[in-house]
mmCIF file of N, CA and C in Angstrom:
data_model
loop_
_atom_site.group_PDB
_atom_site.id
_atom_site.type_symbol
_atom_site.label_atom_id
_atom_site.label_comp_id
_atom_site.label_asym_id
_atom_site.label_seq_id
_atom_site.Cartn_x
_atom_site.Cartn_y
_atom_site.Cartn_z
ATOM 1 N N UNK A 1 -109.049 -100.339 58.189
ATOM 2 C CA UNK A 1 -110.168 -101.241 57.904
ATOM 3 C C UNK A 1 -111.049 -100.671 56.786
ATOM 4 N N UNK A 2 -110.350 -100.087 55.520
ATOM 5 C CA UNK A 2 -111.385 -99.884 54.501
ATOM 6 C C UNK A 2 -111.496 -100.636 53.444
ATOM 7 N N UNK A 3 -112.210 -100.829 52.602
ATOM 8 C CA UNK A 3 -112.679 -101.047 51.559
ATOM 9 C C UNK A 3 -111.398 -101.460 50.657
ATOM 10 N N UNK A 4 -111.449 -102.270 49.508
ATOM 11 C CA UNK A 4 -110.612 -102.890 48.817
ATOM 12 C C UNK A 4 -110.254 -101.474 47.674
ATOM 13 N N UNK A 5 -110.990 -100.758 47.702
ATOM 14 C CA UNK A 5 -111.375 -99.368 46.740
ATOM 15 C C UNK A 5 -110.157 -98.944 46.990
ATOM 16 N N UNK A 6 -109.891 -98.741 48.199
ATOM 17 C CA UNK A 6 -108.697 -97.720 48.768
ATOM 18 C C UNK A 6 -107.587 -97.909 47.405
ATOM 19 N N UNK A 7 -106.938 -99.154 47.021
ATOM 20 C CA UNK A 7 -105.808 -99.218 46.669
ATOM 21 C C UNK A 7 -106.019 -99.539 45.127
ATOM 22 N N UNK A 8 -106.902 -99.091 44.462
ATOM 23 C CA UNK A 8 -107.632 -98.834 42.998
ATOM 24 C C UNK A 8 -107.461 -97.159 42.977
ATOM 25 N N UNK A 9 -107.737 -96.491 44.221
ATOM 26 C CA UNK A 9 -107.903 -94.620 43.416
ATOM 27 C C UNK A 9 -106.774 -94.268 43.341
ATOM 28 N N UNK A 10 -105.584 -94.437 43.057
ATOM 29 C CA UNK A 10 -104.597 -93.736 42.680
ATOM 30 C C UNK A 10 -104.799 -93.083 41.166
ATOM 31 N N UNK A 11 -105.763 -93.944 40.252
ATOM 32 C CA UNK A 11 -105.203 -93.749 39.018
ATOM 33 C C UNK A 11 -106.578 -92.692 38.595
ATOM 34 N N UNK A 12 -106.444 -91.515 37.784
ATOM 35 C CA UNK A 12 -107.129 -90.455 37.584
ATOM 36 C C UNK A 12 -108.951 -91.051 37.041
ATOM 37 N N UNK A 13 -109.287 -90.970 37.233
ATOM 38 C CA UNK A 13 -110.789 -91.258 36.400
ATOM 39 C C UNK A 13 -111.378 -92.438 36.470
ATOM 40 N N UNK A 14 -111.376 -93.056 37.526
ATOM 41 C CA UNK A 14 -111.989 -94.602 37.058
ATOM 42 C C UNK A 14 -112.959 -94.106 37.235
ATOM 43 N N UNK A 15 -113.848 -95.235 36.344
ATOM 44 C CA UNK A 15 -115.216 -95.502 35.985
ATOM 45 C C UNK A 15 -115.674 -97.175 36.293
ATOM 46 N N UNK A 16 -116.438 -97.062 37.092
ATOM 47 C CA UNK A 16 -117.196 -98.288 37.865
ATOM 48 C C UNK A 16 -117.656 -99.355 36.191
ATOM 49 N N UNK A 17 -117.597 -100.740 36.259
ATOM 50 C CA UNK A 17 -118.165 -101.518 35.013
ATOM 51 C C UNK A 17 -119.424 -101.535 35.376
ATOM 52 N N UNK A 18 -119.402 -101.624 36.547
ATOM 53 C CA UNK A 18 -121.033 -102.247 37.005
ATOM 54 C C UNK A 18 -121.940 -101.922 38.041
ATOM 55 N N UNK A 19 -123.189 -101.645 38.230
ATOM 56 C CA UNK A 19 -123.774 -101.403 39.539
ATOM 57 C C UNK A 19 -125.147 -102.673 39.696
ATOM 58 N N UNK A 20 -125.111 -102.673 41.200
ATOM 59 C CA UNK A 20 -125.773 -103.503 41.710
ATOM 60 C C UNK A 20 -126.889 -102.895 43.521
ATOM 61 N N UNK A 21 -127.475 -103.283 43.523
ATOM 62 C CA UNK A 21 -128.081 -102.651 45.042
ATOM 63 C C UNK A 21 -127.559 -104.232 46.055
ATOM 64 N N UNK A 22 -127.187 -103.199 47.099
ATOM 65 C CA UNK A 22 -127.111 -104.215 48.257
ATOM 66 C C UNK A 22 -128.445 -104.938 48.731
ATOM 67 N N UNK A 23 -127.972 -105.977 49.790
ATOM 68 C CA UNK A 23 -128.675 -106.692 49.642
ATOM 69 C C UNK A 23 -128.908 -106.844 51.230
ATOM 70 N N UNK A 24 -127.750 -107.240 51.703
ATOM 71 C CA UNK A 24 -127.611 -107.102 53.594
ATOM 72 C C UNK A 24 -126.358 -106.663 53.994
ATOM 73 N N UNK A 25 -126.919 -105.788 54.899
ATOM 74 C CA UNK A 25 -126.001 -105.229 55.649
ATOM 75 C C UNK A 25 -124.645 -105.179 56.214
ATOM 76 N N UNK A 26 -123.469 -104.793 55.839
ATOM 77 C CA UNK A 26 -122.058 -105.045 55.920
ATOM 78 C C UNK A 26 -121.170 -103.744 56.404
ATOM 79 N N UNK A 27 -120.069 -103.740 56.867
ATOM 80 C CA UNK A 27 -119.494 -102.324 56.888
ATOM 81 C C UNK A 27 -119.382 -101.867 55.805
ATOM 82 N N UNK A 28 -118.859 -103.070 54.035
ATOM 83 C CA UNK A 28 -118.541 -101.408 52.699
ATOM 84 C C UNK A 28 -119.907 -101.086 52.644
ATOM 85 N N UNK A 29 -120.877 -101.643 53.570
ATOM 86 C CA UNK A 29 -122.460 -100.898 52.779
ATOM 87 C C UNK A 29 -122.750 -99.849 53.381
ATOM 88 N N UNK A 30 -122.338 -100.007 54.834
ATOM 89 C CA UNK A 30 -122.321 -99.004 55.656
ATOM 90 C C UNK A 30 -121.286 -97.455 55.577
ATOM 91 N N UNK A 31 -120.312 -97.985 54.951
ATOM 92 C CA UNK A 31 -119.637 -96.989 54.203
ATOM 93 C C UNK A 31 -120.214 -96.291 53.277
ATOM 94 N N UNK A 32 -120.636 -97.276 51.986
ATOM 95 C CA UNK A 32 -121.359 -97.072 51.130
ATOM 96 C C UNK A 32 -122.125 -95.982 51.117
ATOM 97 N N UNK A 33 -123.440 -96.091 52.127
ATOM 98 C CA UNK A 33 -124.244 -95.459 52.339
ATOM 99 C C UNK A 33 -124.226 -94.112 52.942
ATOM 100 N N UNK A 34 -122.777 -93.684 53.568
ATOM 101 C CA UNK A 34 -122.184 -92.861 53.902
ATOM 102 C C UNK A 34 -121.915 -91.973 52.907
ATOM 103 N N UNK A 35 -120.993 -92.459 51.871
ATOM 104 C CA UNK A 35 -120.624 -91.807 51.298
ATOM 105 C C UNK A 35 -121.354 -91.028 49.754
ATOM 106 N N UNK A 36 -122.530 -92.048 49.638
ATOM 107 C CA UNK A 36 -123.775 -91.300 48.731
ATOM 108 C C UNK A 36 -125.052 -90.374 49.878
ATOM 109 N N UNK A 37 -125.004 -90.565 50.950
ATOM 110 C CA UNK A 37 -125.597 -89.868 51.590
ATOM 111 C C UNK A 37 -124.531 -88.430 51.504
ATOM 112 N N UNK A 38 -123.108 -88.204 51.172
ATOM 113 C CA UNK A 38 -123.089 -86.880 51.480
ATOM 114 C C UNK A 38 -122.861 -87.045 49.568
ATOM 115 N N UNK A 39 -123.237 -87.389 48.877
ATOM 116 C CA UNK A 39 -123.218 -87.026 47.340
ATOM 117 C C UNK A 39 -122.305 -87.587 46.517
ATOM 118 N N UNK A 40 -121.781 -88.668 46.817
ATOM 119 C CA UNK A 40 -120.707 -89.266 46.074
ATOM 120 C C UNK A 40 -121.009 -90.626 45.868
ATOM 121 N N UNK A 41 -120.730 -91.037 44.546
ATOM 122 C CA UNK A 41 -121.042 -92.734 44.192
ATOM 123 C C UNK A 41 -120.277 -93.690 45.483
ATOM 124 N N UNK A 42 -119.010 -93.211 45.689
ATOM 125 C CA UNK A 42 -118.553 -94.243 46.841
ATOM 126 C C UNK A 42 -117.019 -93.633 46.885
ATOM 127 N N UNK A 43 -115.985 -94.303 47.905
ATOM 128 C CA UNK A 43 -114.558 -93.905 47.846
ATOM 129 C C UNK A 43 -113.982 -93.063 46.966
ATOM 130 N N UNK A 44 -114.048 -93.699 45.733
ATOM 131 C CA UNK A 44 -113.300 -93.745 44.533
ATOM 132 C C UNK A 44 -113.731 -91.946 44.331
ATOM 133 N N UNK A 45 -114.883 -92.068 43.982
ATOM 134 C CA UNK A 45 -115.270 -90.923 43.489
ATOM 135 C C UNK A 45 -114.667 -89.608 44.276
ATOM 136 N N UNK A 46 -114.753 -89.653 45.659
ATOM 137 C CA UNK A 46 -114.911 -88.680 46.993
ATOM 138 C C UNK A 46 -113.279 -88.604 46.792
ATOM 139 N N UNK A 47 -112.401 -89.211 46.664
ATOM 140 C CA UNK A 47 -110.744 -89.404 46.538
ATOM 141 C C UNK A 47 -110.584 -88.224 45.536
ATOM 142 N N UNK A 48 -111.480 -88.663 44.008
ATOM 143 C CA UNK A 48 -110.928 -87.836 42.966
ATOM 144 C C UNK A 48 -111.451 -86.476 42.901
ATOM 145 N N UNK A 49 -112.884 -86.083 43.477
ATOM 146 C CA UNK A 49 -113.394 -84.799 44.038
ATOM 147 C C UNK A 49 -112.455 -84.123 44.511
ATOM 148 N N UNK A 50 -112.320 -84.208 45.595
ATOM 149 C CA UNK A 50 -112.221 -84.349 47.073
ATOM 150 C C UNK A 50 -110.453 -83.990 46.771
ATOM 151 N N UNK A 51 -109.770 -84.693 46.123
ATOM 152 C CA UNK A 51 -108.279 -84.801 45.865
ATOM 153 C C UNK A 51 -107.712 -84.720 47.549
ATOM 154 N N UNK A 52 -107.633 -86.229 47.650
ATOM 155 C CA UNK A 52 -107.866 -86.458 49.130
ATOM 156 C C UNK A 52 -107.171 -87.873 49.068
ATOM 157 N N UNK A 53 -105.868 -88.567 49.915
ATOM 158 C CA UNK A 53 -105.411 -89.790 49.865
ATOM 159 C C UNK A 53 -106.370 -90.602 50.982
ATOM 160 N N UNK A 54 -106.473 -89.583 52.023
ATOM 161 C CA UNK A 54 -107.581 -90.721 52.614
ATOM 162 C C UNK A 54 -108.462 -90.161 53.732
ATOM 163 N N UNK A 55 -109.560 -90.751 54.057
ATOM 164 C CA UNK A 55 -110.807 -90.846 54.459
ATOM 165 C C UNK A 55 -110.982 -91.043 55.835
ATOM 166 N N UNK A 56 -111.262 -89.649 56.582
ATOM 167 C CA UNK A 56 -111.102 -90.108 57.602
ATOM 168 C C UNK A 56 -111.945 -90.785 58.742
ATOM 169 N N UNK A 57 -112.330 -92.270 59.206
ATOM 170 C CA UNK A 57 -112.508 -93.030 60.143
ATOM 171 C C UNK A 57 -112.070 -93.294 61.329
ATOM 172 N N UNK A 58 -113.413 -93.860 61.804
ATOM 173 C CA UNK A 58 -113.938 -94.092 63.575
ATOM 174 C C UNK A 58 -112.285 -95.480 63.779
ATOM 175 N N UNK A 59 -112.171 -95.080 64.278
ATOM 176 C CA UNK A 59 -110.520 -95.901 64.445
ATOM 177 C C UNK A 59 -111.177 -97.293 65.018
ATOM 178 N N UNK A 60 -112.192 -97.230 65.832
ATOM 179 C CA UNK A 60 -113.011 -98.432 66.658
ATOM 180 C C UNK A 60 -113.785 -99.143 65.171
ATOM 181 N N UNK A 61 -114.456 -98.692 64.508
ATOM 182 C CA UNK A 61 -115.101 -99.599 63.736
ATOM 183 C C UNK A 61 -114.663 -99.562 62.312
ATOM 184 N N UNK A 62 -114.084 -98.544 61.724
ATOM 185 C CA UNK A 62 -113.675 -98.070 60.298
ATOM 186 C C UNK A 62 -114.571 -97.556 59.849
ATOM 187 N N UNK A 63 -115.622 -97.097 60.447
ATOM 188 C CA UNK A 63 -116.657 -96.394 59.632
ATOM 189 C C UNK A 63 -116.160 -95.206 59.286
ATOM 190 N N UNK A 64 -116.703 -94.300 58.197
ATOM 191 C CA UNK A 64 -116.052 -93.293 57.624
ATOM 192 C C UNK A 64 -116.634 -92.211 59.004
ATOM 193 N N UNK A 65 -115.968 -91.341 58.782
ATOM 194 C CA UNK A 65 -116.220 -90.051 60.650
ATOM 195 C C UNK A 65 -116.950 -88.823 59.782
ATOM 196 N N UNK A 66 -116.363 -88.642 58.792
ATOM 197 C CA UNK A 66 -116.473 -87.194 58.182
ATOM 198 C C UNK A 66 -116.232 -87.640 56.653
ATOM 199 N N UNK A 67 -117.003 -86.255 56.360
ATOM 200 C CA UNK A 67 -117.110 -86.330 54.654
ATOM 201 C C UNK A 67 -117.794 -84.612 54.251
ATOM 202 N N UNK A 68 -116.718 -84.083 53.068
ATOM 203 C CA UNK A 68 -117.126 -82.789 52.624
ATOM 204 C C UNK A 68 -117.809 -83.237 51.444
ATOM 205 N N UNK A 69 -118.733 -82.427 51.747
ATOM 206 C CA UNK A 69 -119.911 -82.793 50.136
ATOM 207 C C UNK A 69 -119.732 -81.603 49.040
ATOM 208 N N UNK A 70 -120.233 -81.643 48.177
ATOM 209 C CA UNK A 70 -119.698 -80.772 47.209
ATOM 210 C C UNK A 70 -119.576 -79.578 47.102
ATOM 211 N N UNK A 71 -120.689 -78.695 48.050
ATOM 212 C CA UNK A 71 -121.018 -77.594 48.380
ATOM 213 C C UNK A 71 -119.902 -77.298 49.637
ATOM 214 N N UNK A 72 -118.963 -78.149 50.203
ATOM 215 C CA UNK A 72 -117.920 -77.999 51.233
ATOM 216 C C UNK A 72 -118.610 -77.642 52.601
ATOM 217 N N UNK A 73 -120.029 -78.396 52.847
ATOM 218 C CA UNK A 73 -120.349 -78.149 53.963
ATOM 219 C C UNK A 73 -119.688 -79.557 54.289
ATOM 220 N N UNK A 74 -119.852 -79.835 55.685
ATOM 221 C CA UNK A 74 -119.441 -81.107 56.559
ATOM 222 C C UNK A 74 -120.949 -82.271 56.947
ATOM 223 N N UNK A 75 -120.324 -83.401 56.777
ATOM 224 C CA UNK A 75 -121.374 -84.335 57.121
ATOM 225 C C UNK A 75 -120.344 -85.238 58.174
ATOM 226 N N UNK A 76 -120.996 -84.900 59.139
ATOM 227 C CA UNK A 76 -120.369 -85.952 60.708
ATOM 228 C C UNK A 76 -121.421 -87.428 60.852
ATOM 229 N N UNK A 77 -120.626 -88.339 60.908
ATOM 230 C CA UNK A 77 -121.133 -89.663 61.541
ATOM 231 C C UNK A 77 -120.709 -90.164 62.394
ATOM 232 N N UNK A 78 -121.264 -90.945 62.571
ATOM 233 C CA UNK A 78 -121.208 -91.648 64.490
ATOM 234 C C UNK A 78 -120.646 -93.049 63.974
ATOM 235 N N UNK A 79 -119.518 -93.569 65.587
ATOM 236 C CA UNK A 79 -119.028 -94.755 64.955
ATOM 237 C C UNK A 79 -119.985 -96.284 65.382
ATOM 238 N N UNK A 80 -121.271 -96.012 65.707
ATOM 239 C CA UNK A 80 -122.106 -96.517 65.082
ATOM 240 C C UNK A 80 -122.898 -96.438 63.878
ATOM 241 N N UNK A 81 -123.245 -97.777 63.481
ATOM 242 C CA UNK A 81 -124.109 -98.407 62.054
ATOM 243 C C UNK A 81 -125.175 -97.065 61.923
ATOM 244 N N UNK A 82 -125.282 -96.258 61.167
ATOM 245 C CA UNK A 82 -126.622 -95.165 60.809
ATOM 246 C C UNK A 82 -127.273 -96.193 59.409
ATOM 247 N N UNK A 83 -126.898 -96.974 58.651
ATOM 248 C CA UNK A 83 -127.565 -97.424 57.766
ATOM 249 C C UNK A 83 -128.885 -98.214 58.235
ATOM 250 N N UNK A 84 -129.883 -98.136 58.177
ATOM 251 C CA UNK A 84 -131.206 -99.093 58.960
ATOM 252 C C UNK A 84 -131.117 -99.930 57.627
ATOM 253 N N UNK A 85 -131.645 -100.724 58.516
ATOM 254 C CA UNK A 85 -132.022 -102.269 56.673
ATOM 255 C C UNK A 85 -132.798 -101.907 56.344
ATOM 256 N N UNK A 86 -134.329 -100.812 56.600
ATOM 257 C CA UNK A 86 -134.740 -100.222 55.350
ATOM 258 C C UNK A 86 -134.067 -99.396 54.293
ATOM 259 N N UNK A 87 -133.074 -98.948 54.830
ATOM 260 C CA UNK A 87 -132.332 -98.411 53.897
ATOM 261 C C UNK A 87 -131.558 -99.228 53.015
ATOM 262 N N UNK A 88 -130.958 -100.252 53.292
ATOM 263 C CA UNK A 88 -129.760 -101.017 52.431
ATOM 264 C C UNK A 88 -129.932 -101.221 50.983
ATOM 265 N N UNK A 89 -131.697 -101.659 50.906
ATOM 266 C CA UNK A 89 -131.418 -101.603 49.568
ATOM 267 C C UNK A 89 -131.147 -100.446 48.243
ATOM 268 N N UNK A 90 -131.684 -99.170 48.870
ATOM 269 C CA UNK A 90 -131.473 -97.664 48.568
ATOM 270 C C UNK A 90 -129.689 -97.998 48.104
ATOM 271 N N UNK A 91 -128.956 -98.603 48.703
ATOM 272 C CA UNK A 91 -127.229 -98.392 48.230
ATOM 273 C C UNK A 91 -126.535 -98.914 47.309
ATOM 274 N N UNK A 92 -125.947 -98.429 46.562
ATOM 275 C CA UNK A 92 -125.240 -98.812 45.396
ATOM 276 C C UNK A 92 -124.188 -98.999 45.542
ATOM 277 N N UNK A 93 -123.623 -100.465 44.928
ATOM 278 C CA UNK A 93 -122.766 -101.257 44.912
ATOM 279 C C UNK A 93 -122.355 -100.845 43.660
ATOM 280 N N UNK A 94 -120.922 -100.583 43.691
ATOM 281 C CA UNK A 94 -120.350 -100.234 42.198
ATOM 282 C C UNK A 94 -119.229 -101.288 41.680
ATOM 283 N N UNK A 95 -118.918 -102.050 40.680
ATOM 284 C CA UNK A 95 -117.744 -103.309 40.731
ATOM 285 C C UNK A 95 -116.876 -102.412 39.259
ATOM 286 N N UNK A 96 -115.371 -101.994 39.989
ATOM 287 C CA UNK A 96 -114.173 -101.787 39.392
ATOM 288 C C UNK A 96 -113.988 -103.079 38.229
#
């Protein structure tokens, strides 16, 4: 259950055309927000860091579980929503 991203990072270096802030609340936002909370623009980026095929998720909701941030400490999430709607608009939407 991830993101349409998944099957875009194969190829070395993409670069996002466009950014946008969310608006309401969804699982890629909730991902989203996951994955710039541990330092990464989103999937794409954390794949080519990371040199990583895939991401590992709450099997119950698809939320992302874990994420190494750049410094290789660990960031654990719960497979409940941590994004609050004060937060949503804080997240960046990136369009391939």
């Amino acid at each position: 259950k991830m993101s349409k991203v998944s099957e875009v990072v194969t190829k070395a270096d993409i670069k996002p055309k466009s950014m946008h802030r969310a608006k309401i609340w969804s699982d890629d936002v909730e991902n989203l927000y996951r994955f710039q909370q541990a330092g990464y623009r989103d999937e794409v980026e954390y794949k080519q860091v990371k040199q990583v095929d895939e991401v590992e998720c709450w099997p119950e909701t698809g939320f992302v579980k874990k994420l190494q941030r750049r410094d290789n400490t660990f960031y654990y999430y719960n497979r409940q929503r941590e994004c609050e709607d004060k937060d949503v608009p804080k997240v960046k939407v990136y369009v391939y």
